[in-house]
Protein backbone atom coordinates (compact mmCIF):
# COMPACT_ATOMS: atom_id res chain seq x y z
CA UNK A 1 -37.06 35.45 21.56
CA UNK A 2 -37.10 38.20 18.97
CA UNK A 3 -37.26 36.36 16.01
CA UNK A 4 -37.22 32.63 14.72
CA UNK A 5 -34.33 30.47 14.01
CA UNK A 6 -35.26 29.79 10.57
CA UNK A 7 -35.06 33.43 10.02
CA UNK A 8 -31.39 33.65 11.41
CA UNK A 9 -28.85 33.54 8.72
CA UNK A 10 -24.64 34.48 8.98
CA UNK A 11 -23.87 38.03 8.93
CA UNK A 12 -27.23 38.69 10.48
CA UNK A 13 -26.85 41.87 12.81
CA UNK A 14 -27.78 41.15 16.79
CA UNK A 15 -26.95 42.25 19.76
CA UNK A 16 -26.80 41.12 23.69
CA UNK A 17 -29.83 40.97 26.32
CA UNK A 18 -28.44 39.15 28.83
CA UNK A 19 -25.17 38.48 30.04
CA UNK A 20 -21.83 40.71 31.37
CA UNK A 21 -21.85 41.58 27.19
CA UNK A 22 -25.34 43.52 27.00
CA UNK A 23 -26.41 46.06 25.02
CA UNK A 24 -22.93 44.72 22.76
CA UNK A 25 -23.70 44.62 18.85
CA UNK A 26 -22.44 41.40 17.10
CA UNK A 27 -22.86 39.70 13.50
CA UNK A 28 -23.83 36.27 13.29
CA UNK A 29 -20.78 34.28 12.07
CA UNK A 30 -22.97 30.50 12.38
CA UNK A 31 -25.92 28.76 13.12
CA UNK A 32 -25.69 25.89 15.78
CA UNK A 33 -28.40 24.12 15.73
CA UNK A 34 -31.72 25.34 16.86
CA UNK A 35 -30.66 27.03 20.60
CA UNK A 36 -27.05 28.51 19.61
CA UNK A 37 -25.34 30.95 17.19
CA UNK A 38 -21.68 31.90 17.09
CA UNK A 39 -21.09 35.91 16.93
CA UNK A 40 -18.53 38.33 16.57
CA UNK A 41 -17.79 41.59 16.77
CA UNK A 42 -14.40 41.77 15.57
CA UNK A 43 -13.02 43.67 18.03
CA UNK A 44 -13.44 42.15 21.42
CA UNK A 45 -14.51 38.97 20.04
CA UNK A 46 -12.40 38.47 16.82
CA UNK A 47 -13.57 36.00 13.73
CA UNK A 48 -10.63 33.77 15.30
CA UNK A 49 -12.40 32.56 18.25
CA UNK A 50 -16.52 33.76 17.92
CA UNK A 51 -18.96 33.78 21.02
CA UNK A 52 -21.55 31.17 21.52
CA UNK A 53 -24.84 32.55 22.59
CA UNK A 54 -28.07 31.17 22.99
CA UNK A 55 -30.53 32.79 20.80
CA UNK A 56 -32.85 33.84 24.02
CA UNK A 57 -29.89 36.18 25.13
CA UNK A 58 -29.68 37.40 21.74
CA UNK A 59 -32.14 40.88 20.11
CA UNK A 60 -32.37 40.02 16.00
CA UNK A 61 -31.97 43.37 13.70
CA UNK A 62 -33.54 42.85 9.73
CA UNK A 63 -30.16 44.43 8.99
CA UNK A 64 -27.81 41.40 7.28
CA UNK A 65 -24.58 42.02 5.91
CA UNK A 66 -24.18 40.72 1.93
CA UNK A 67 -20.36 41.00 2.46
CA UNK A 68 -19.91 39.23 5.51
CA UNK A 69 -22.93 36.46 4.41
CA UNK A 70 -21.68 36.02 1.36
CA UNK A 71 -17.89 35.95 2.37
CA UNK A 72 -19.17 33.12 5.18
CA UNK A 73 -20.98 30.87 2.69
CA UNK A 74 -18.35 30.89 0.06
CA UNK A 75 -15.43 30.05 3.32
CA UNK A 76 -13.34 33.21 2.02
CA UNK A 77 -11.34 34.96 5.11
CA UNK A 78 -12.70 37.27 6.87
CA UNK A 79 -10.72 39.89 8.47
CA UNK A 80 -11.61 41.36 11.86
CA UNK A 81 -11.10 45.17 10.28
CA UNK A 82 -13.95 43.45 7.79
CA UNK A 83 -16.62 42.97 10.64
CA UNK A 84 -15.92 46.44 12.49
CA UNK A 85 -16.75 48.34 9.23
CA UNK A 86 -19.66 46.65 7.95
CA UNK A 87 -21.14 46.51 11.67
CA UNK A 88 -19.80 50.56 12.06
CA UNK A 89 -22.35 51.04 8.83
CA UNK A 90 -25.49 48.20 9.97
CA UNK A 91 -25.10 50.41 13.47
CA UNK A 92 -24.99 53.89 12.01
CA UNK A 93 -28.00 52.75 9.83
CA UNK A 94 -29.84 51.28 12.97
CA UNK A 95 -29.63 54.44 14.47
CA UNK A 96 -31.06 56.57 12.10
C-alpha cells in the first residue's frame, strides 16, 4: 500500500496497479471504510456510477483536488466534464 487510509481524503488523485484498469488515473470520490474507496474518472467511469477499489490495487498521488473535495463535502453536483479537467491539470502537473 502506498499510503495510509487516514491520509486518503475525496478528490485525492490515484491511479490503478492491479486489475484490467492499470496504469488508469482516477480521483477519489469516497472513503469506504478502511479496505475500499470509490473512484472516478469521469470519462469511463462517470460520477453516476464510481468504481470500488480496494486501496492495495490503488498508487496514492499528494496531488488533491480543492474543487472536487470541496464540491464532495458540501454534496454540490459534480459534473463528469468537472473531473476530466481538474484530473487533465493534477496529470499534466504529475508529469512535470
Amino acid at each position: 500500500m502506498q499510503g495510509l487510509i487516514e491520509e486518503v481524503r475525496p478528490g485525492q488523485l490515484v491511479s490503478s496497479t492491479q486489475g484490467r484498469d492499470v496504469g488508469r488515473y482516477y480521483l477519489v470520490v469516497n472513503v469506504l471504510g478502511n479496505s475500499f474507496v470509490t473512484v472516478t474518472d469521469g470519462e469511463y467511469r462517470g460520477i453516476e456510477k464510481p468504481k470500488r477499489k480496494n486501496i492495495k490495487h490503488l498508487k496514492f498521488y499528494q496531488l488533491y483536488s480543492e474543487v472536487i473535495g470541496t464540491k464532495l463535502a458540501a454534496q454540490i453536483k459534480i459534473t463528469n466534464a468537472d473531473i476530466m479537467s481538474e484530473m487533465a491539470e493534477m496529470i499534466r502537473k504529475l508529469q512535470e
